[in-house]
């Protein structure tokens, strides 16, 4: 009856939201659920950020803002990029968007169409592939392998580029693996990209401030040779525990900026004004809550890896970024999604099956450590009981 475009037959979603809904249902039935499926920090947004939003509302910031975001926020983003990455970016290339996801939505819409190839990490954030398929472009997976510490390989990635390749999506530190790609590999990738001047790069650096063991975050923005064709995706969701505020930003090449600004005018007008003031407070205020949260994640990372490695059939390398572990469960004899479902239904532990992040995710589970150390230990204990019994 409805003649919608074919893209809607192909659009996917994020199964993490379905798992969250099921976990919430089970909890409402009185089951005690421990959620290790969740992709958001279990911390509150720091008070000074909340206060800035409250003040903005009290001060009467109730209307539309410019579609690309208020200037003081775009300036604060440019200053933050300068401070953290030592890269000069004009605030006029920064756009404020309702969440990091909106940048991938915009970039993939801009480059995807039948006949175009878009490279994306597999396993990787599921929306990349979903949106690529929506546009009719061909999704070309970049394999992310455990034996490389879940870093991408420059050689393998470059070998996938063809004359049809329009966009390459990279993500380090990565969801769902917690992998961080080392600088030497990124250097090699950037060198190889010199042969492919028409390929645009979408660099998803939303976990850029979440690395461990003193490992530096290497931003694609720091390479002058490709800077004019990198779209930088970042935002406040993870770093400042602000997932529900819907606040992100991206930096675009000059030549694409008007297109994304117009997309904003057509799609969402602007981000809520008060939220944008909160964003300024986050970037310009004290950063001690970020350090504290990371310290806490670091402690839990050690626990999660140690405990997962005790489980029969599990082996888990130590992730170096984000807040996810990605244990190999192939020796348990279970298919990953079946195991995730049974763990949730039978012992009340939510995790996400690796195939929800791509074909190469089979044989893995995503275990988020955005939960208390106590809950992590209890949850993995329940997983152990389940595996012993079955
Ligand atoms: N990129 C990656 C790799 C993510 O894991 C996520 C969220 O989980 C996002 C982007 C989207 O972030 P936001 O909640 O700000 O839209």
Tab-separated table of C-alpha atoms and ligand atoms in Angstrom:
chain	number	residue	atom	x	y	z
A	1	UNK	CA	0.000	0.000	0.000
A	2	UNK	CA	2.793	2.412	0.834
A	3	UNK	CA	5.370	3.026	-1.875
A	4	UNK	CA	8.431	3.913	0.198
A	5	UNK	CA	11.903	3.866	-1.326
A	6	UNK	CA	13.819	0.597	-1.471
A	7	UNK	CA	16.311	1.798	1.145
A	8	UNK	CA	13.780	1.056	3.865
A	9	UNK	CA	13.879	-2.648	2.945
A	10	UNK	CA	17.579	-2.606	3.696
A	11	UNK	CA	17.936	-0.313	6.688
A	12	UNK	CA	19.077	-2.089	9.848
A	13	UNK	CA	19.371	-1.068	13.481
A	14	UNK	CA	21.416	-1.466	16.618
A	15	UNK	CA	20.607	-4.662	18.442
A	16	UNK	CA	22.026	-3.153	21.642
A	17	UNK	CA	18.743	-1.186	21.899
A	18	UNK	CA	16.688	-4.404	21.534
A	19	UNK	CA	18.788	-6.108	24.225
A	20	UNK	CA	18.310	-3.094	26.482
A	21	UNK	CA	14.529	-3.253	25.929
A	22	UNK	CA	14.442	-6.998	26.707
A	23	UNK	CA	16.625	-6.509	29.796
A	24	UNK	CA	14.257	-3.757	30.962
A	25	UNK	CA	11.220	-6.025	30.394
A	26	UNK	CA	12.795	-8.845	32.374
A	27	UNK	CA	13.686	-6.442	35.180
A	28	UNK	CA	10.080	-5.190	35.208
A	29	UNK	CA	8.986	-8.830	35.717
A	30	UNK	CA	11.080	-8.878	38.873
A	31	UNK	CA	14.231	-10.517	37.458
A	32	UNK	CA	17.554	-9.155	38.652
A	33	UNK	CA	19.365	-8.256	35.445
A	34	UNK	CA	22.982	-7.139	35.189
A	35	UNK	CA	23.552	-5.161	32.064
A	36	UNK	CA	26.912	-5.641	30.381
A	37	UNK	CA	25.326	-4.956	27.019
A	38	UNK	CA	25.135	-1.251	27.378
A	39	UNK	CA	27.227	1.217	25.345
A	40	UNK	CA	27.121	4.160	27.690
A	41	UNK	CA	29.055	5.189	30.798
A	42	UNK	CA	27.280	4.316	34.054
A	43	UNK	CA	28.251	7.713	35.468
A	44	UNK	CA	26.148	10.819	35.863
A	45	UNK	CA	26.959	13.842	33.747
A	46	UNK	CA	29.217	16.011	35.963
A	47	UNK	CA	27.251	18.579	37.996
A	48	UNK	CA	28.865	21.696	36.539
A	49	UNK	CA	27.697	20.595	33.077
A	50	UNK	CA	24.126	20.012	34.253
A	51	UNK	CA	24.174	23.403	36.019
A	52	UNK	CA	25.260	25.150	32.804
A	53	UNK	CA	22.214	23.723	31.009
A	54	UNK	CA	19.879	24.706	33.853
A	55	UNK	CA	21.325	28.223	33.835
A	56	UNK	CA	20.898	28.467	30.059
A	57	UNK	CA	17.232	27.537	30.420
A	58	UNK	CA	16.750	30.055	33.248
A	59	UNK	CA	18.522	32.711	31.176
A	60	UNK	CA	15.947	32.228	28.439
A	61	UNK	CA	17.849	30.245	25.836
A	62	UNK	CA	14.671	28.639	24.598
A	63	UNK	CA	14.744	29.244	20.886
A	64	UNK	CA	16.410	27.946	17.742
A	65	UNK	CA	20.116	28.440	17.358
A	66	UNK	CA	22.016	28.628	14.066
A	67	UNK	CA	21.780	25.204	12.392
A	68	UNK	CA	25.519	24.629	12.665
A	69	UNK	CA	25.563	25.435	16.392
A	70	UNK	CA	26.246	28.511	18.526
A	71	UNK	CA	29.565	30.189	17.833
A	72	UNK	CA	30.973	29.961	21.383
A	73	UNK	CA	30.474	26.197	21.301
A	74	UNK	CA	32.088	25.818	17.887
A	75	UNK	CA	34.967	27.954	19.179
A	76	UNK	CA	35.243	25.783	22.284
A	77	UNK	CA	35.399	22.674	20.074
A	78	UNK	CA	38.140	24.225	17.930
A	79	UNK	CA	40.089	25.192	21.076
A	80	UNK	CA	39.692	21.676	22.494
A	81	UNK	CA	40.942	20.111	19.261
A	82	UNK	CA	43.910	22.472	19.375
A	83	UNK	CA	44.647	21.610	23.005
A	84	UNK	CA	44.313	17.839	22.651
A	85	UNK	CA	45.510	17.185	19.116
A	86	UNK	CA	47.636	20.264	18.410
A	87	UNK	CA	45.683	20.852	15.207
A	88	UNK	CA	44.349	24.238	14.086
A	89	UNK	CA	40.735	23.976	12.982
A	90	UNK	CA	38.493	26.903	12.095
A	91	UNK	CA	35.241	27.004	14.116
A	92	UNK	CA	33.634	27.563	10.714
A	93	UNK	CA	34.378	23.943	9.799
A	94	UNK	CA	32.766	22.621	12.986
A	95	UNK	CA	29.108	21.649	13.092
A	96	UNK	CA	27.216	20.772	16.266
A	97	UNK	CA	24.899	17.797	15.789
A	98	UNK	CA	22.428	15.830	17.938
A	99	UNK	CA	24.825	12.984	18.798
A	100	UNK	CA	27.846	11.386	17.191
A	101	UNK	CA	25.598	9.113	15.164
A	102	UNK	CA	24.243	12.015	13.149
A	103	UNK	CA	27.668	12.639	11.621
A	104	UNK	CA	27.838	9.124	10.195
A	105	UNK	CA	24.249	9.463	8.985
A	106	UNK	CA	25.132	12.711	7.176
A	107	UNK	CA	28.446	11.505	5.748
A	108	UNK	CA	27.081	8.198	4.475
A	109	UNK	CA	24.045	9.932	2.919
A	110	UNK	CA	26.411	12.345	1.225
A	111	UNK	CA	28.599	9.672	-0.390
A	112	UNK	CA	26.403	6.605	-0.732
A	113	UNK	CA	24.479	5.708	-3.886
A	114	UNK	CA	24.216	2.657	-6.140
A	115	UNK	CA	27.572	2.105	-7.829
A	116	UNK	CA	29.591	3.589	-4.963
A	117	UNK	CA	31.662	1.529	-2.522
A	118	UNK	CA	31.986	2.488	1.138
A	119	UNK	CA	34.548	0.770	3.359
A	120	UNK	CA	33.666	0.186	6.993
A	121	UNK	CA	35.075	-1.864	9.893
A	122	UNK	CA	33.726	-5.379	10.576
A	123	UNK	CA	33.137	-6.000	13.428
A	124	UNK	CA	32.134	-2.377	13.861
A	125	UNK	CA	29.347	-0.037	14.917
A	126	UNK	CA	26.256	-1.509	13.186
A	127	UNK	CA	24.901	1.775	11.901
A	128	UNK	CA	27.762	2.135	9.416
A	129	UNK	CA	26.628	-0.867	7.413
A	130	UNK	CA	22.945	-0.152	7.892
A	131	UNK	CA	23.236	3.356	6.500
A	132	UNK	CA	25.508	2.279	3.640
A	133	UNK	CA	22.900	-0.291	2.600
A	134	UNK	CA	20.141	2.269	2.967
A	135	UNK	CA	21.816	4.473	0.361
A	136	UNK	CA	22.242	1.588	-2.090
A	137	UNK	CA	26.038	1.828	-1.970
A	138	UNK	CA	28.048	-1.408	-1.657
A	139	UNK	CA	29.260	-2.025	1.898
A	140	UNK	CA	32.872	-3.266	1.804
A	141	UNK	CA	33.966	-4.646	5.185
A	142	UNK	CA	37.442	-3.852	6.506
A	143	UNK	CA	38.319	-6.945	8.564
A	144	UNK	CA	39.213	-6.202	12.169
A	145	UNK	CA	41.138	-9.155	13.529
A	146	UNK	CA	41.898	-10.395	17.002
A	147	UNK	CA	45.432	-11.367	15.965
A	148	UNK	CA	46.090	-7.670	15.221
A	149	UNK	CA	44.844	-6.665	18.676
A	150	UNK	CA	41.638	-5.558	16.925
A	151	UNK	CA	43.491	-2.800	15.100
A	152	UNK	CA	42.828	-2.340	11.399
A	153	UNK	CA	45.581	-3.342	9.021
A	154	UNK	CA	46.754	-0.588	6.657
A	155	UNK	CA	47.721	-3.105	4.009
A	156	UNK	CA	44.413	-4.950	4.083
A	157	UNK	CA	42.437	-1.713	4.121
A	158	UNK	CA	44.310	-0.153	1.223
A	159	UNK	CA	43.888	-3.331	-0.825
A	160	UNK	CA	40.102	-2.918	-0.659
A	161	UNK	CA	40.067	0.501	-2.334
A	162	UNK	CA	38.890	0.646	-5.952
A	163	UNK	CA	37.877	3.371	-8.392
A	164	UNK	CA	34.361	3.021	-6.929
A	165	UNK	CA	35.436	3.779	-3.353
A	166	UNK	CA	33.978	7.068	-2.190
A	167	UNK	CA	34.255	6.890	1.570
A	168	UNK	CA	36.342	4.956	4.085
A	169	UNK	CA	35.085	4.715	7.651
A	170	UNK	CA	37.664	4.175	10.393
A	171	UNK	CA	37.101	3.855	14.128
A	172	UNK	CA	39.865	3.860	16.731
A	173	UNK	CA	39.519	3.347	19.675
A	174	UNK	CA	36.869	0.949	18.502
A	175	UNK	CA	33.439	-0.321	19.357
A	176	UNK	CA	32.816	-3.253	19.856
A	177	UNK	CA	36.358	-4.569	20.282
A	178	UNK	CA	38.113	-1.957	22.427
A	179	UNK	CA	40.940	-2.090	19.861
A	180	UNK	CA	43.237	0.873	19.287
A	181	UNK	CA	45.148	1.081	16.005
A	182	UNK	CA	48.820	1.980	16.560
A	183	UNK	CA	50.376	5.055	14.991
A	184	UNK	CA	52.716	3.002	12.782
A	185	UNK	CA	49.704	1.385	11.099
A	186	UNK	CA	47.915	4.714	10.651
A	187	UNK	CA	51.123	6.211	9.192
A	188	UNK	CA	51.171	3.412	6.615
A	189	UNK	CA	47.496	3.884	5.793
A	190	UNK	CA	47.899	7.626	5.310
A	191	UNK	CA	50.962	7.090	3.086
A	192	UNK	CA	48.973	4.655	0.924
A	193	UNK	CA	46.027	7.053	0.681
A	194	UNK	CA	48.239	9.383	-1.372
A	195	UNK	CA	47.448	7.068	-4.314
A	196	UNK	CA	43.717	7.565	-3.790
A	197	UNK	CA	43.128	11.326	-3.583
A	198	UNK	CA	39.381	10.998	-4.225
A	199	UNK	CA	38.633	8.827	-1.205
A	200	UNK	CA	37.119	10.737	1.720
A	201	UNK	CA	37.754	9.450	5.247
A	202	UNK	CA	35.183	9.450	8.026
A	203	UNK	CA	37.169	9.066	11.237
A	204	UNK	CA	34.962	8.059	14.152
A	205	UNK	CA	36.948	9.186	17.195
A	206	UNK	CA	34.112	9.207	19.711
A	207	UNK	CA	36.252	7.127	22.115
A	208	UNK	CA	39.351	9.255	21.445
A	209	UNK	CA	39.857	10.166	25.086
A	210	UNK	CA	39.404	6.590	26.268
A	211	UNK	CA	42.737	4.827	25.883
A	212	UNK	CA	44.667	2.952	28.572
A	213	UNK	CA	48.224	1.962	29.466
A	214	UNK	CA	49.438	5.415	28.429
A	215	UNK	CA	48.614	4.624	24.803
A	216	UNK	CA	48.197	7.865	22.848
A	217	UNK	CA	45.114	8.456	20.736
A	218	UNK	CA	46.209	9.080	17.161
A	219	UNK	CA	43.732	11.298	15.343
A	220	UNK	CA	43.473	11.198	11.560
A	221	UNK	CA	43.186	15.008	11.801
A	222	UNK	CA	46.865	15.218	12.735
A	223	UNK	CA	47.986	14.190	9.221
A	224	UNK	CA	48.316	17.310	7.021
A	225	UNK	CA	48.459	15.125	3.874
A	226	UNK	CA	44.814	14.055	4.272
A	227	UNK	CA	43.381	16.712	6.600
A	228	UNK	CA	41.377	18.344	3.817
A	229	UNK	CA	39.488	15.087	3.173
A	230	UNK	CA	38.867	13.866	6.699
A	231	UNK	CA	35.461	14.178	8.353
A	232	UNK	CA	36.085	13.981	12.094
A	233	UNK	CA	33.265	12.460	14.155
A	234	UNK	CA	33.357	13.177	17.878
A	235	UNK	CA	31.049	14.297	20.647
A	236	UNK	CA	30.239	14.440	24.308
A	237	UNK	CA	28.323	11.175	24.790
A	238	UNK	CA	31.119	8.966	26.064
A	239	UNK	CA	33.760	11.378	27.393
A	240	UNK	CA	31.337	13.362	29.545
A	241	UNK	CA	28.727	10.644	30.155
A	242	UNK	CA	26.143	12.571	28.111
A	243	UNK	CA	24.539	9.936	25.857
A	244	UNK	CA	20.992	11.084	26.589
A	245	UNK	CA	21.682	14.744	25.894
A	246	UNK	CA	22.220	14.058	22.181
A	247	UNK	CA	25.232	16.250	21.562
A	248	UNK	CA	28.014	15.620	19.074
A	249	UNK	CA	30.193	17.521	16.659
A	250	UNK	CA	32.009	16.993	13.441
A	251	UNK	CA	34.702	18.796	11.510
A	252	UNK	CA	34.169	18.847	7.766
A	253	UNK	CA	36.274	19.726	4.741
A	254	UNK	CA	35.489	23.295	3.592
A	255	UNK	CA	33.941	22.059	0.365
A	256	UNK	CA	31.382	19.855	2.176
A	257	UNK	CA	30.427	22.204	4.969
A	258	UNK	CA	27.542	23.937	3.222
A	259	UNK	CA	26.034	20.580	2.308
A	260	UNK	CA	26.025	19.326	5.879
A	261	UNK	CA	24.743	22.671	7.180
A	262	UNK	CA	21.833	22.483	4.750
A	263	UNK	CA	21.173	18.891	5.774
A	264	UNK	CA	20.918	20.156	9.370
A	265	UNK	CA	18.425	22.858	8.314
A	266	UNK	CA	16.352	20.203	6.559
A	267	UNK	CA	16.645	17.545	9.211
A	268	UNK	CA	16.885	18.813	12.768
A	269	UNK	CA	17.209	22.646	12.608
A	270	UNK	CA	19.706	22.712	15.486
A	271	UNK	CA	20.657	21.030	18.736
A	272	UNK	CA	18.711	22.185	21.803
A	273	UNK	CA	20.191	25.505	22.918
A	274	UNK	CA	20.574	24.569	26.590
A	275	UNK	CA	22.400	21.396	25.628
A	276	UNK	CA	24.858	23.438	23.609
A	277	UNK	CA	25.633	25.571	26.681
A	278	UNK	CA	26.229	22.344	28.596
A	279	UNK	CA	28.694	21.397	25.867
A	280	UNK	CA	30.691	24.586	26.439
A	281	UNK	CA	30.861	23.902	30.189
A	282	UNK	CA	32.061	20.366	29.493
A	283	UNK	CA	34.917	21.474	27.254
A	284	UNK	CA	35.968	24.564	29.187
A	285	UNK	CA	35.340	23.369	32.748
A	286	UNK	CA	37.406	21.076	34.975
A	287	UNK	CA	38.326	17.741	33.394
A	288	UNK	CA	38.826	15.855	36.661
A	289	UNK	CA	35.580	13.888	36.249
A	290	UNK	CA	36.846	12.571	32.902
A	291	UNK	CA	40.107	11.441	34.515
A	292	UNK	CA	38.228	9.869	37.397
A	293	UNK	CA	35.839	7.978	35.135
A	294	UNK	CA	38.734	6.670	33.043
A	295	UNK	CA	40.575	5.552	36.165
A	296	UNK	CA	37.493	3.611	37.193
A	297	UNK	CA	37.116	2.028	33.734
A	298	UNK	CA	40.776	1.067	33.835
A	299	UNK	CA	40.314	-0.844	37.120
A	300	UNK	CA	37.253	-2.622	35.778
A	301	UNK	CA	39.076	-3.450	32.563
A	302	UNK	CA	41.572	-5.503	34.570
A	303	UNK	CA	38.760	-7.287	36.416
A	304	UNK	CA	36.700	-8.020	33.326
A	305	UNK	CA	39.642	-9.479	31.414
A	306	UNK	CA	40.825	-11.594	34.333
A	307	UNK	CA	37.351	-12.938	35.094
A	308	UNK	CA	36.413	-13.616	31.461
A	309	UNK	CA	39.620	-15.562	30.936
A	310	UNK	CA	38.614	-17.895	33.756
A	311	UNK	CA	35.426	-18.957	31.956
A	312	UNK	CA	35.564	-22.310	30.155
A	313	UNK	CA	35.992	-21.818	26.401
A	314	UNK	CA	36.539	-18.043	26.716
A	315	UNK	CA	39.720	-16.173	25.875
A	316	UNK	CA	39.941	-12.419	26.054
A	317	UNK	CA	42.759	-10.135	24.980
A	318	UNK	CA	43.189	-6.933	26.974
A	319	UNK	CA	41.398	-4.078	25.227
A	320	UNK	CA	43.324	-0.811	25.079
A	321	UNK	CA	40.461	1.606	24.456
A	322	UNK	CA	36.761	2.420	24.935
A	323	UNK	CA	34.933	0.396	27.621
A	324	UNK	CA	34.339	-2.929	25.920
A	325	UNK	CA	35.950	-6.340	26.102
A	326	UNK	CA	35.471	-8.662	23.130
A	327	UNK	CA	36.143	-12.198	24.333
A	328	UNK	CA	36.574	-15.045	21.874
A	329	UNK	CA	33.949	-17.636	22.743
A	330	UNK	CA	34.400	-19.984	19.780
A	331	UNK	CA	35.669	-22.807	22.013
A	332	UNK	CA	32.446	-22.828	24.068
A	333	UNK	CA	30.642	-24.539	21.184
A	334	UNK	CA	27.922	-21.854	21.207
A	335	UNK	CA	27.002	-19.493	18.426
A	336	UNK	CA	27.577	-16.024	19.832
A	337	UNK	CA	23.999	-14.748	19.557
A	338	UNK	CA	22.569	-17.942	21.047
A	339	UNK	CA	24.928	-17.627	23.977
A	340	UNK	CA	24.036	-13.946	24.480
A	341	UNK	CA	20.312	-14.774	24.413
A	342	UNK	CA	20.627	-17.670	26.853
A	343	UNK	CA	22.789	-15.658	29.239
A	344	UNK	CA	20.142	-12.952	29.335
A	345	UNK	CA	17.110	-15.234	29.573
A	346	UNK	CA	18.551	-17.860	31.905
A	347	UNK	CA	20.986	-16.049	34.198
A	348	UNK	CA	19.988	-12.411	33.721
A	349	UNK	CA	23.230	-11.136	32.190
A	350	UNK	CA	22.952	-8.865	29.168
A	351	UNK	CA	25.801	-8.926	26.616
A	352	UNK	CA	25.733	-8.450	22.844
A	353	UNK	CA	26.520	-11.226	20.364
A	354	UNK	CA	29.439	-10.357	18.080
A	355	UNK	CA	27.425	-10.904	14.852
A	356	UNK	CA	25.379	-7.823	15.758
A	357	UNK	CA	28.543	-5.933	14.760
A	358	UNK	CA	29.221	-7.765	11.502
A	359	UNK	CA	29.961	-11.144	9.972
A	360	UNK	CA	33.423	-11.295	11.506
A	361	UNK	CA	31.883	-10.830	14.942
A	362	UNK	CA	30.839	-14.506	15.010
A	363	UNK	CA	32.672	-16.298	17.817
A	364	UNK	CA	32.771	-13.211	20.064
A	365	UNK	CA	30.645	-11.443	22.654
A	366	UNK	CA	30.731	-7.749	23.455
A	367	UNK	CA	30.979	-7.237	27.184
A	368	UNK	CA	30.713	-3.637	28.311
A	369	UNK	CA	32.414	-2.737	31.571
A	370	UNK	CA	30.271	0.341	32.053
A	371	UNK	CA	28.928	-1.260	35.228
A	372	UNK	CA	30.262	-1.481	38.786
A	373	UNK	CA	33.157	-3.828	39.601
A	374	UNK	CA	30.821	-5.671	41.948
A	375	UNK	CA	28.206	-6.211	39.224
A	376	UNK	CA	30.852	-7.252	36.713
A	377	UNK	CA	32.168	-9.913	39.073
A	378	UNK	CA	28.679	-11.107	39.886
A	379	UNK	CA	27.642	-11.222	36.220
A	380	UNK	CA	30.713	-13.151	35.102
A	381	UNK	CA	30.188	-15.504	38.055
A	382	UNK	CA	26.678	-16.211	36.738
A	383	UNK	CA	28.072	-16.735	33.240
A	384	UNK	CA	30.501	-19.281	34.724
A	385	UNK	CA	27.660	-21.124	36.475
A	386	UNK	CA	25.721	-21.229	33.218
A	387	UNK	CA	28.696	-22.615	31.276
A	388	UNK	CA	29.410	-25.226	33.950
A	389	UNK	CA	25.815	-26.418	33.822
A	390	UNK	CA	25.437	-26.474	30.026
B	1	LIG	N1	30.398	5.872	17.108
B	1	LIG	C1	30.639	4.779	17.841
B	1	LIG	C2	31.794	3.914	17.493
B	1	LIG	C3	29.801	4.463	18.912
B	1	LIG	O1	30.032	3.360	19.641
B	1	LIG	C4	28.699	5.300	19.182
B	1	LIG	C5	27.748	4.983	20.274
B	1	LIG	O2	27.718	3.922	20.838
B	1	LIG	C6	28.496	6.414	18.384
B	1	LIG	C7	29.369	6.681	17.364
B	1	LIG	C8	27.303	7.302	18.553
B	1	LIG	O3	27.372	8.137	19.623
B	1	LIG	P1	26.138	9.072	20.015
B	1	LIG	O4	25.430	8.387	21.131
B	1	LIG	O5	26.785	10.362	20.426
B	1	LIG	O6	25.276	9.234	18.830
